[in-house]
């Protein structure tokens, strides 16, 4: 009862977005002080975001909000919220406070531009650039910090804060499958004939928020613990090579396809990539999206031609284009396409044909497992990953021939973090 009031209170505060560029700017030169400042920021921000999700879960249509799996997920959010607000902030001496205050002021003026590719510099948007440096976020500031020595209390705090958020991230690993369970429970309860747009919108918001929270936690934990790799700032790679990621995703998707259909050789994937395209991105997100699209294409092709067709499958084409604003990856298959009328179903969470039994095995596995599933959650969630950093994912289908998937990625990476309420 007391906890719930606190949650309601925190849910009244607006969430604060953090863009990819801000994360890179902030994490470029991790120091005791900057990790502490980031911990302070997240210690305020994460409870607000978690509280918003509890509220959303409560405002779901009746019956759905009462399904056991949904209640379970809500409880995880409330538990994580509680852990965070009960973690005591460090006692700061006046001296320490002063040092930290001045450290962030000085550093924000001397931080080097974070654009790794000189070709990008002329594309920078001055109005966004200016905002980046002095970004007033409500009453809070999120600025880089120069290196100063921190007191033992501060170091202990940062360490226990990181441990806490890592625990939160682990607790929430099974959220997607558990919410999917909840949707199935709801469908058994009242059979909806059509795609419920309210529930679809909720799930988009909910999973988008989850991506954001996990990104912030993953970034912070990696900045604190490493691995510290060349060209990486936390989980962000400043020189992500699309060609390499695509090659990796192609090999994995074809392997999965061969396993699943018992093929000697999966359909070929021909890549067209003009030179080495490097840009700032989160490699795991990119890999996840390309892998997901390829699985769908491979599946369509194999199921159209049958599994005896072997060497003669029409190849899948993967074309990479880079413009000033966008990098676009087009994946074209000749898998027979999908009728235009069923295109919306491809993006619908509730439409999934997977039954409870199919969800179960995924239960204990971590995030990015992915068997050769049908139209599950893979596509809508991949679209959320794309949108999270200002990109998008679109499908155009020619019924009777094949499908083109367009994955647009924002090259400038300074889009604001999407936060819906
Ligand atoms: C299809 C259906 C689909 C969804 C997503 C990506 C590619 C494809 N191909 O036939």
Tab-separated table of C-alpha atoms and ligand atoms in Angstrom:
chain	number	residue	atom	x	y	z
A	1	UNK	CA	0.000	0.000	0.000
A	2	UNK	CA	2.808	2.400	0.967
A	3	UNK	CA	4.893	1.216	-1.965
A	4	UNK	CA	2.036	1.747	-4.339
A	5	UNK	CA	1.680	5.370	-3.255
A	6	UNK	CA	5.357	5.918	-3.908
A	7	UNK	CA	4.986	4.370	-7.343
A	8	UNK	CA	2.052	6.679	-8.114
A	9	UNK	CA	4.134	9.626	-6.972
A	10	UNK	CA	7.119	8.760	-9.156
A	11	UNK	CA	4.849	8.079	-12.134
A	12	UNK	CA	3.863	11.755	-12.084
A	13	UNK	CA	7.386	12.842	-13.035
A	14	UNK	CA	8.297	12.987	-16.707
A	15	UNK	CA	10.864	10.530	-17.997
A	16	UNK	CA	14.142	11.944	-19.229
A	17	UNK	CA	15.447	10.794	-22.591
A	18	UNK	CA	19.081	10.073	-23.322
A	19	UNK	CA	20.190	10.059	-26.941
A	20	UNK	CA	22.846	7.786	-28.397
A	21	UNK	CA	25.153	10.769	-28.777
A	22	UNK	CA	24.690	11.811	-25.201
A	23	UNK	CA	25.545	8.319	-24.078
A	24	UNK	CA	28.707	8.357	-26.172
A	25	UNK	CA	29.615	11.844	-25.024
A	26	UNK	CA	29.073	10.926	-21.439
A	27	UNK	CA	30.812	7.582	-21.510
A	28	UNK	CA	33.821	8.522	-23.576
A	29	UNK	CA	36.076	9.165	-20.628
A	30	UNK	CA	34.714	7.149	-17.725
A	31	UNK	CA	36.047	8.260	-14.363
A	32	UNK	CA	35.086	7.700	-10.759
A	33	UNK	CA	33.256	10.991	-10.804
A	34	UNK	CA	31.448	10.482	-14.093
A	35	UNK	CA	30.351	6.994	-13.090
A	36	UNK	CA	29.058	8.431	-9.856
A	37	UNK	CA	27.212	11.227	-11.662
A	38	UNK	CA	25.693	8.720	-14.052
A	39	UNK	CA	24.658	6.546	-11.108
A	40	UNK	CA	22.975	9.540	-9.505
A	41	UNK	CA	21.152	10.317	-12.728
A	42	UNK	CA	19.995	6.714	-13.201
A	43	UNK	CA	19.066	6.405	-9.557
A	44	UNK	CA	16.487	9.134	-10.173
A	45	UNK	CA	15.537	8.158	-13.687
A	46	UNK	CA	15.034	4.397	-13.404
A	47	UNK	CA	12.420	4.514	-10.610
A	48	UNK	CA	10.472	7.064	-12.670
A	49	UNK	CA	10.512	4.819	-15.733
A	50	UNK	CA	9.627	1.713	-13.724
A	51	UNK	CA	6.765	3.559	-12.024
A	52	UNK	CA	5.351	4.583	-15.417
A	53	UNK	CA	5.343	0.937	-16.476
A	54	UNK	CA	3.522	-0.199	-13.330
A	55	UNK	CA	0.913	2.463	-14.013
A	56	UNK	CA	0.581	1.355	-17.657
A	57	UNK	CA	0.158	-2.268	-16.605
A	58	UNK	CA	-2.594	-1.239	-14.222
A	59	UNK	CA	-4.401	0.767	-16.860
A	60	UNK	CA	-4.616	-2.133	-19.284
A	61	UNK	CA	-8.112	-3.279	-20.284
A	62	UNK	CA	-9.823	-5.225	-17.561
A	63	UNK	CA	-9.157	-8.955	-17.557
A	64	UNK	CA	-5.851	-8.403	-19.339
A	65	UNK	CA	-4.521	-6.439	-16.365
A	66	UNK	CA	-5.719	-9.263	-14.130
A	67	UNK	CA	-4.054	-12.139	-15.957
A	68	UNK	CA	-1.576	-13.983	-13.701
A	69	UNK	CA	1.395	-13.407	-15.993
A	70	UNK	CA	0.683	-9.694	-16.249
A	71	UNK	CA	0.457	-9.460	-12.456
A	72	UNK	CA	3.751	-11.284	-12.199
A	73	UNK	CA	5.442	-8.801	-14.533
A	74	UNK	CA	3.924	-5.862	-12.669
A	75	UNK	CA	5.332	-7.273	-9.472
A	76	UNK	CA	8.831	-7.416	-10.988
A	77	UNK	CA	8.577	-3.727	-11.871
A	78	UNK	CA	7.361	-2.848	-8.389
A	79	UNK	CA	10.114	-4.924	-6.791
A	80	UNK	CA	12.800	-3.272	-8.898
A	81	UNK	CA	11.329	0.127	-8.095
A	82	UNK	CA	11.487	-0.657	-4.399
A	83	UNK	CA	15.068	-1.921	-4.506
A	84	UNK	CA	16.171	1.293	-6.165
A	85	UNK	CA	14.403	3.721	-3.885
A	86	UNK	CA	15.579	1.806	-0.832
A	87	UNK	CA	19.218	1.934	-1.867
A	88	UNK	CA	20.682	4.790	0.191
A	89	UNK	CA	22.550	7.539	-1.653
A	90	UNK	CA	26.026	8.284	-0.281
A	91	UNK	CA	26.684	10.939	2.291
A	92	UNK	CA	28.688	13.607	0.528
A	93	UNK	CA	30.990	15.942	2.347
A	94	UNK	CA	30.600	19.591	1.409
A	95	UNK	CA	34.037	19.400	-0.149
A	96	UNK	CA	33.035	16.425	-2.320
A	97	UNK	CA	29.848	18.191	-3.387
A	98	UNK	CA	31.784	21.260	-4.480
A	99	UNK	CA	34.324	19.205	-6.363
A	100	UNK	CA	31.626	17.302	-8.238
A	101	UNK	CA	29.727	20.462	-9.061
A	102	UNK	CA	32.728	22.182	-10.573
A	103	UNK	CA	33.977	19.067	-12.288
A	104	UNK	CA	30.895	18.793	-14.435
A	105	UNK	CA	30.923	22.482	-15.330
A	106	UNK	CA	34.481	22.500	-16.588
A	107	UNK	CA	34.311	19.210	-18.396
A	108	UNK	CA	31.253	20.019	-20.454
A	109	UNK	CA	33.138	22.766	-22.232
A	110	UNK	CA	36.232	20.740	-22.966
A	111	UNK	CA	34.694	17.485	-24.132
A	112	UNK	CA	35.845	16.722	-27.691
A	113	UNK	CA	33.265	16.235	-30.439
A	114	UNK	CA	32.135	12.645	-30.400
A	115	UNK	CA	31.557	12.262	-34.132
A	116	UNK	CA	34.036	9.549	-35.026
A	117	UNK	CA	33.770	9.906	-38.754
A	118	UNK	CA	35.047	13.266	-40.058
A	119	UNK	CA	32.673	12.932	-42.985
A	120	UNK	CA	29.835	13.353	-40.516
A	121	UNK	CA	30.959	16.661	-39.096
A	122	UNK	CA	29.386	18.894	-41.686
A	123	UNK	CA	26.115	17.088	-41.172
A	124	UNK	CA	25.844	17.912	-37.507
A	125	UNK	CA	22.739	19.872	-36.668
A	126	UNK	CA	23.727	23.005	-34.788
A	127	UNK	CA	20.541	23.301	-32.790
A	128	UNK	CA	20.853	19.762	-31.495
A	129	UNK	CA	24.567	20.174	-30.966
A	130	UNK	CA	24.054	23.222	-28.791
A	131	UNK	CA	21.430	21.424	-26.753
A	132	UNK	CA	23.728	18.518	-26.163
A	133	UNK	CA	26.240	20.568	-24.231
A	134	UNK	CA	23.979	22.331	-21.777
A	135	UNK	CA	20.989	20.080	-21.968
A	136	UNK	CA	18.637	21.145	-19.217
A	137	UNK	CA	16.542	18.096	-18.465
A	138	UNK	CA	13.804	19.402	-16.257
A	139	UNK	CA	15.828	20.425	-13.258
A	140	UNK	CA	18.495	17.815	-13.834
A	141	UNK	CA	21.703	17.930	-15.800
A	142	UNK	CA	23.371	15.085	-17.592
A	143	UNK	CA	26.855	16.257	-18.384
A	144	UNK	CA	30.305	14.771	-18.716
A	145	UNK	CA	32.550	15.013	-15.734
A	146	UNK	CA	36.300	15.402	-15.495
A	147	UNK	CA	38.331	13.005	-13.426
A	148	UNK	CA	38.471	13.761	-9.753
A	149	UNK	CA	39.164	11.535	-6.772
A	150	UNK	CA	36.044	10.289	-5.066
A	151	UNK	CA	35.569	9.470	-1.416
A	152	UNK	CA	35.235	5.796	-0.365
A	153	UNK	CA	31.515	6.344	0.329
A	154	UNK	CA	31.033	7.439	-3.254
A	155	UNK	CA	32.892	4.427	-4.606
A	156	UNK	CA	30.943	2.001	-2.419
A	157	UNK	CA	27.707	3.621	-3.509
A	158	UNK	CA	28.556	3.378	-7.209
A	159	UNK	CA	29.466	-0.274	-6.772
A	160	UNK	CA	26.263	-1.229	-4.987
A	161	UNK	CA	24.203	0.831	-7.406
A	162	UNK	CA	25.685	-1.035	-10.370
A	163	UNK	CA	25.059	-4.373	-8.631
A	164	UNK	CA	21.450	-3.362	-7.995
A	165	UNK	CA	20.696	-2.379	-11.567
A	166	UNK	CA	22.377	-5.507	-12.884
A	167	UNK	CA	20.021	-7.475	-10.655
A	168	UNK	CA	17.093	-5.476	-12.014
A	169	UNK	CA	18.126	-6.258	-15.588
A	170	UNK	CA	18.369	-9.964	-14.791
A	171	UNK	CA	14.997	-9.997	-13.049
A	172	UNK	CA	13.390	-8.542	-16.144
A	173	UNK	CA	15.000	-10.943	-18.648
A	174	UNK	CA	11.805	-13.012	-18.994
A	175	UNK	CA	9.459	-10.011	-19.381
A	176	UNK	CA	8.772	-10.418	-23.115
A	177	UNK	CA	7.848	-14.094	-22.889
A	178	UNK	CA	5.870	-13.575	-19.699
A	179	UNK	CA	3.827	-10.734	-21.209
A	180	UNK	CA	3.288	-12.971	-24.242
A	181	UNK	CA	1.951	-15.600	-21.837
A	182	UNK	CA	-0.341	-12.977	-20.352
A	183	UNK	CA	-1.688	-12.144	-23.811
A	184	UNK	CA	-2.399	-15.837	-24.409
A	185	UNK	CA	-4.170	-16.085	-21.063
A	186	UNK	CA	-6.256	-13.093	-22.097
A	187	UNK	CA	-7.074	-14.609	-25.491
A	188	UNK	CA	-8.269	-17.786	-23.822
A	189	UNK	CA	-10.407	-15.663	-21.554
A	190	UNK	CA	-12.142	-13.560	-24.163
A	191	UNK	CA	-11.482	-14.428	-27.783
A	192	UNK	CA	-10.855	-11.137	-29.562
A	193	UNK	CA	-11.881	-11.342	-33.211
A	194	UNK	CA	-9.803	-8.410	-34.378
A	195	UNK	CA	-6.414	-6.980	-33.534
A	196	UNK	CA	-6.943	-4.934	-30.411
A	197	UNK	CA	-5.260	-1.630	-31.293
A	198	UNK	CA	-5.191	-0.391	-27.714
A	199	UNK	CA	-3.335	-3.466	-26.556
A	200	UNK	CA	-1.005	-3.259	-29.560
A	201	UNK	CA	-0.164	0.346	-28.724
A	202	UNK	CA	0.432	-0.557	-25.123
A	203	UNK	CA	2.822	-3.348	-26.084
A	204	UNK	CA	4.763	-1.058	-28.433
A	205	UNK	CA	5.163	1.469	-25.640
A	206	UNK	CA	5.950	-1.140	-23.057
A	207	UNK	CA	8.621	-2.944	-25.067
A	208	UNK	CA	10.094	0.327	-26.312
A	209	UNK	CA	10.452	1.480	-22.746
A	210	UNK	CA	12.044	-1.835	-21.875
A	211	UNK	CA	14.613	-1.379	-24.638
A	212	UNK	CA	15.441	2.057	-23.214
A	213	UNK	CA	15.766	0.891	-19.623
A	214	UNK	CA	17.935	-2.059	-20.616
A	215	UNK	CA	20.065	0.143	-22.809
A	216	UNK	CA	20.725	2.536	-19.919
A	217	UNK	CA	21.508	-0.301	-17.522
A	218	UNK	CA	23.680	-2.161	-20.031
A	219	UNK	CA	25.561	1.000	-20.893
A	220	UNK	CA	26.186	1.949	-17.284
A	221	UNK	CA	27.228	-1.525	-16.217
A	222	UNK	CA	29.617	-1.870	-19.167
A	223	UNK	CA	31.170	1.536	-18.512
A	224	UNK	CA	31.757	0.460	-14.930
A	225	UNK	CA	32.974	-3.104	-15.470
A	226	UNK	CA	34.116	-3.338	-19.029
A	227	UNK	CA	34.968	-5.068	-21.267
A	228	UNK	CA	36.762	-1.927	-22.453
A	229	UNK	CA	37.192	-2.390	-26.144
A	230	UNK	CA	38.704	-0.241	-28.836
A	231	UNK	CA	36.081	1.875	-30.641
A	232	UNK	CA	33.473	1.060	-28.028
A	233	UNK	CA	31.806	3.337	-25.520
A	234	UNK	CA	29.953	0.938	-23.269
A	235	UNK	CA	27.791	-1.190	-25.561
A	236	UNK	CA	27.937	1.416	-28.331
A	237	UNK	CA	30.436	0.846	-31.104
A	238	UNK	CA	31.524	4.103	-32.706
A	239	UNK	CA	32.679	2.254	-35.833
A	240	UNK	CA	30.043	-0.393	-36.331
A	241	UNK	CA	30.751	-2.135	-39.631
A	242	UNK	CA	27.454	-3.031	-41.236
A	243	UNK	CA	29.172	-5.445	-43.564
A	244	UNK	CA	30.633	-7.448	-40.685
A	245	UNK	CA	27.398	-7.517	-38.727
A	246	UNK	CA	25.422	-8.503	-41.805
A	247	UNK	CA	27.887	-11.292	-42.650
A	248	UNK	CA	27.579	-12.631	-39.132
A	249	UNK	CA	23.774	-12.465	-39.185
A	250	UNK	CA	23.676	-14.169	-42.602
A	251	UNK	CA	25.823	-17.075	-41.378
A	252	UNK	CA	23.710	-17.502	-38.242
A	253	UNK	CA	20.344	-17.240	-39.974
A	254	UNK	CA	21.344	-19.722	-42.678
A	255	UNK	CA	22.660	-22.127	-40.074
A	256	UNK	CA	19.426	-21.939	-38.078
A	257	UNK	CA	17.473	-22.438	-41.295
A	258	UNK	CA	19.467	-25.527	-42.264
A	259	UNK	CA	18.958	-26.990	-38.794
A	260	UNK	CA	15.261	-26.261	-38.719
A	261	UNK	CA	14.385	-27.605	-42.160
A	262	UNK	CA	17.075	-30.280	-42.273
A	263	UNK	CA	18.636	-28.703	-45.342
A	264	UNK	CA	22.083	-29.421	-46.660
A	265	UNK	CA	22.312	-25.844	-47.853
A	266	UNK	CA	20.053	-22.912	-47.027
A	267	UNK	CA	19.167	-20.360	-49.731
A	268	UNK	CA	22.066	-18.064	-50.585
A	269	UNK	CA	22.138	-14.507	-49.303
A	270	UNK	CA	23.896	-12.136	-51.695
A	271	UNK	CA	25.212	-8.982	-50.091
A	272	UNK	CA	25.701	-5.719	-51.994
A	273	UNK	CA	27.676	-3.294	-49.884
A	274	UNK	CA	29.440	-0.267	-51.374
A	275	UNK	CA	32.705	-0.068	-49.436
A	276	UNK	CA	33.059	-0.175	-45.690
A	277	UNK	CA	30.212	1.591	-43.990
A	278	UNK	CA	31.027	2.440	-40.405
A	279	UNK	CA	28.720	4.280	-38.073
A	280	UNK	CA	27.833	4.637	-34.451
A	281	UNK	CA	25.399	2.010	-33.262
A	282	UNK	CA	24.779	-0.829	-30.841
A	283	UNK	CA	26.045	-3.925	-32.693
A	284	UNK	CA	23.815	-6.339	-30.780
A	285	UNK	CA	20.701	-4.396	-31.828
A	286	UNK	CA	21.783	-4.341	-35.465
A	287	UNK	CA	22.599	-8.015	-35.448
A	288	UNK	CA	19.252	-8.823	-33.861
A	289	UNK	CA	17.275	-6.908	-36.507
A	290	UNK	CA	19.115	-8.263	-39.564
A	291	UNK	CA	19.034	-11.804	-38.208
A	292	UNK	CA	15.304	-11.544	-37.613
A	293	UNK	CA	14.580	-10.258	-41.120
A	294	UNK	CA	16.765	-12.905	-42.728
A	295	UNK	CA	15.013	-15.690	-40.856
A	296	UNK	CA	11.688	-14.495	-42.187
A	297	UNK	CA	12.998	-14.345	-45.734
A	298	UNK	CA	14.672	-17.753	-45.535
A	299	UNK	CA	11.536	-19.258	-44.122
A	300	UNK	CA	9.401	-17.775	-46.892
A	301	UNK	CA	11.722	-19.057	-49.608
A	302	UNK	CA	12.109	-22.575	-48.184
A	303	UNK	CA	8.403	-22.926	-47.527
A	304	UNK	CA	7.539	-21.735	-51.008
A	305	UNK	CA	9.853	-24.091	-52.847
A	306	UNK	CA	9.931	-26.976	-50.379
A	307	UNK	CA	12.940	-28.461	-48.601
A	308	UNK	CA	14.046	-30.686	-51.504
A	309	UNK	CA	14.798	-27.718	-53.742
A	310	UNK	CA	18.293	-27.308	-52.258
A	311	UNK	CA	20.720	-25.566	-54.638
A	312	UNK	CA	18.114	-23.904	-56.763
A	313	UNK	CA	16.440	-21.563	-54.304
A	314	UNK	CA	16.267	-17.993	-55.559
A	315	UNK	CA	18.888	-16.088	-53.525
A	316	UNK	CA	17.968	-13.437	-51.000
A	317	UNK	CA	19.451	-10.029	-51.765
A	318	UNK	CA	20.807	-7.801	-49.034
A	319	UNK	CA	21.556	-4.286	-50.276
A	320	UNK	CA	23.191	-1.646	-48.109
A	321	UNK	CA	22.900	2.015	-49.050
A	322	UNK	CA	24.242	5.032	-47.225
A	323	UNK	CA	22.981	8.533	-47.682
A	324	UNK	CA	23.505	11.676	-45.675
A	325	UNK	CA	20.757	10.978	-43.197
A	326	UNK	CA	20.085	7.294	-43.375
A	327	UNK	CA	21.776	4.020	-43.834
A	328	UNK	CA	19.238	1.650	-45.339
A	329	UNK	CA	19.454	-2.100	-45.503
A	330	UNK	CA	17.072	-3.723	-47.942
A	331	UNK	CA	16.478	-7.444	-47.734
A	332	UNK	CA	14.609	-8.903	-50.700
A	333	UNK	CA	13.296	-12.412	-50.953
A	334	UNK	CA	11.332	-14.300	-53.582
A	335	UNK	CA	9.351	-16.201	-51.013
A	336	UNK	CA	5.965	-15.516	-52.584
A	337	UNK	CA	5.126	-12.410	-50.584
A	338	UNK	CA	2.211	-11.786	-48.316
A	339	UNK	CA	-1.244	-10.501	-49.214
A	340	UNK	CA	-1.498	-6.761	-48.583
A	341	UNK	CA	-4.470	-7.368	-46.344
A	342	UNK	CA	-2.460	-9.494	-43.930
A	343	UNK	CA	0.480	-7.089	-43.722
A	344	UNK	CA	-0.847	-5.463	-40.534
A	345	UNK	CA	-0.877	-8.894	-38.891
A	346	UNK	CA	2.885	-9.103	-39.380
A	347	UNK	CA	3.279	-6.220	-36.919
A	348	UNK	CA	0.676	-7.417	-34.439
A	349	UNK	CA	1.750	-8.967	-31.164
A	350	UNK	CA	-1.632	-10.435	-30.472
A	351	UNK	CA	-1.899	-12.122	-33.799
A	352	UNK	CA	0.973	-14.490	-33.116
A	353	UNK	CA	0.095	-18.017	-34.122
A	354	UNK	CA	2.458	-19.415	-31.517
A	355	UNK	CA	0.703	-21.357	-28.829
A	356	UNK	CA	1.592	-21.640	-25.199
A	357	UNK	CA	3.704	-24.768	-25.776
A	358	UNK	CA	5.861	-22.886	-28.240
A	359	UNK	CA	6.496	-20.118	-25.779
A	360	UNK	CA	7.481	-22.394	-22.923
A	361	UNK	CA	10.878	-23.585	-24.155
A	362	UNK	CA	12.043	-19.988	-24.566
A	363	UNK	CA	11.213	-19.343	-20.996
A	364	UNK	CA	14.512	-19.906	-19.315
A	365	UNK	CA	16.676	-18.710	-22.141
A	366	UNK	CA	18.102	-15.223	-22.298
A	367	UNK	CA	17.199	-12.293	-24.532
A	368	UNK	CA	18.271	-13.058	-28.039
A	369	UNK	CA	17.326	-16.654	-28.507
A	370	UNK	CA	15.398	-17.135	-31.668
A	371	UNK	CA	14.411	-20.349	-33.297
A	372	UNK	CA	13.007	-20.349	-36.804
A	373	UNK	CA	9.684	-19.109	-35.383
A	374	UNK	CA	6.760	-17.833	-37.423
A	375	UNK	CA	5.414	-14.327	-37.209
A	376	UNK	CA	6.098	-14.036	-33.536
A	377	UNK	CA	7.305	-10.996	-31.724
A	378	UNK	CA	10.478	-10.805	-33.797
A	379	UNK	CA	9.302	-8.262	-36.346
A	380	UNK	CA	7.447	-5.798	-34.117
A	381	UNK	CA	10.323	-5.852	-31.656
A	382	UNK	CA	12.901	-5.381	-34.398
A	383	UNK	CA	10.936	-2.335	-35.545
A	384	UNK	CA	11.114	-0.975	-32.004
A	385	UNK	CA	14.888	-1.450	-31.969
A	386	UNK	CA	15.099	0.465	-35.245
A	387	UNK	CA	12.856	3.251	-33.974
A	388	UNK	CA	14.659	3.475	-30.671
A	389	UNK	CA	17.580	5.270	-32.343
A	390	UNK	CA	15.492	7.184	-34.855
A	391	UNK	CA	15.292	4.552	-37.587
A	392	UNK	CA	12.406	2.474	-38.892
A	393	UNK	CA	11.515	-0.864	-40.418
A	394	UNK	CA	9.116	-1.254	-43.330
A	395	UNK	CA	7.858	-4.126	-45.402
A	396	UNK	CA	6.671	-3.997	-48.978
A	397	UNK	CA	5.301	-7.165	-50.406
A	398	UNK	CA	4.433	-8.361	-53.882
A	399	UNK	CA	1.947	-11.113	-53.429
A	400	UNK	CA	2.890	-14.029	-55.647
A	401	UNK	CA	6.524	-12.971	-55.862
A	402	UNK	CA	8.300	-11.843	-52.708
A	403	UNK	CA	8.922	-9.329	-49.971
A	404	UNK	CA	11.273	-6.370	-49.500
A	405	UNK	CA	12.162	-5.325	-45.978
A	406	UNK	CA	13.646	-1.840	-45.537
A	407	UNK	CA	15.632	-1.256	-42.408
A	408	UNK	CA	16.375	2.471	-42.050
A	409	UNK	CA	19.007	3.536	-39.553
A	410	UNK	CA	19.631	7.138	-38.601
A	411	UNK	CA	23.210	7.998	-39.489
A	412	UNK	CA	23.415	11.084	-37.323
A	413	UNK	CA	22.386	9.205	-34.224
A	414	UNK	CA	21.288	12.363	-32.485
A	415	UNK	CA	17.616	11.656	-32.497
A	416	UNK	CA	16.060	11.969	-29.083
A	417	UNK	CA	15.257	8.846	-27.177
A	418	UNK	CA	11.626	8.061	-27.868
A	419	UNK	CA	9.661	8.291	-24.654
A	420	UNK	CA	5.937	8.070	-24.789
A	421	UNK	CA	4.727	9.506	-21.512
B	1	LIG	C1	7.977	-12.925	-46.169
B	1	LIG	C2	7.308	-12.436	-44.909
B	1	LIG	C3	8.388	-11.578	-44.351
B	1	LIG	C4	8.425	-10.831	-43.193
B	1	LIG	C5	9.580	-10.099	-42.892
B	1	LIG	C6	10.667	-10.134	-43.727
B	1	LIG	C7	10.639	-10.873	-44.891
B	1	LIG	C8	9.496	-11.604	-45.194
B	1	LIG	N1	9.237	-12.421	-46.283
B	1	LIG	O1	7.473	-13.672	-46.992
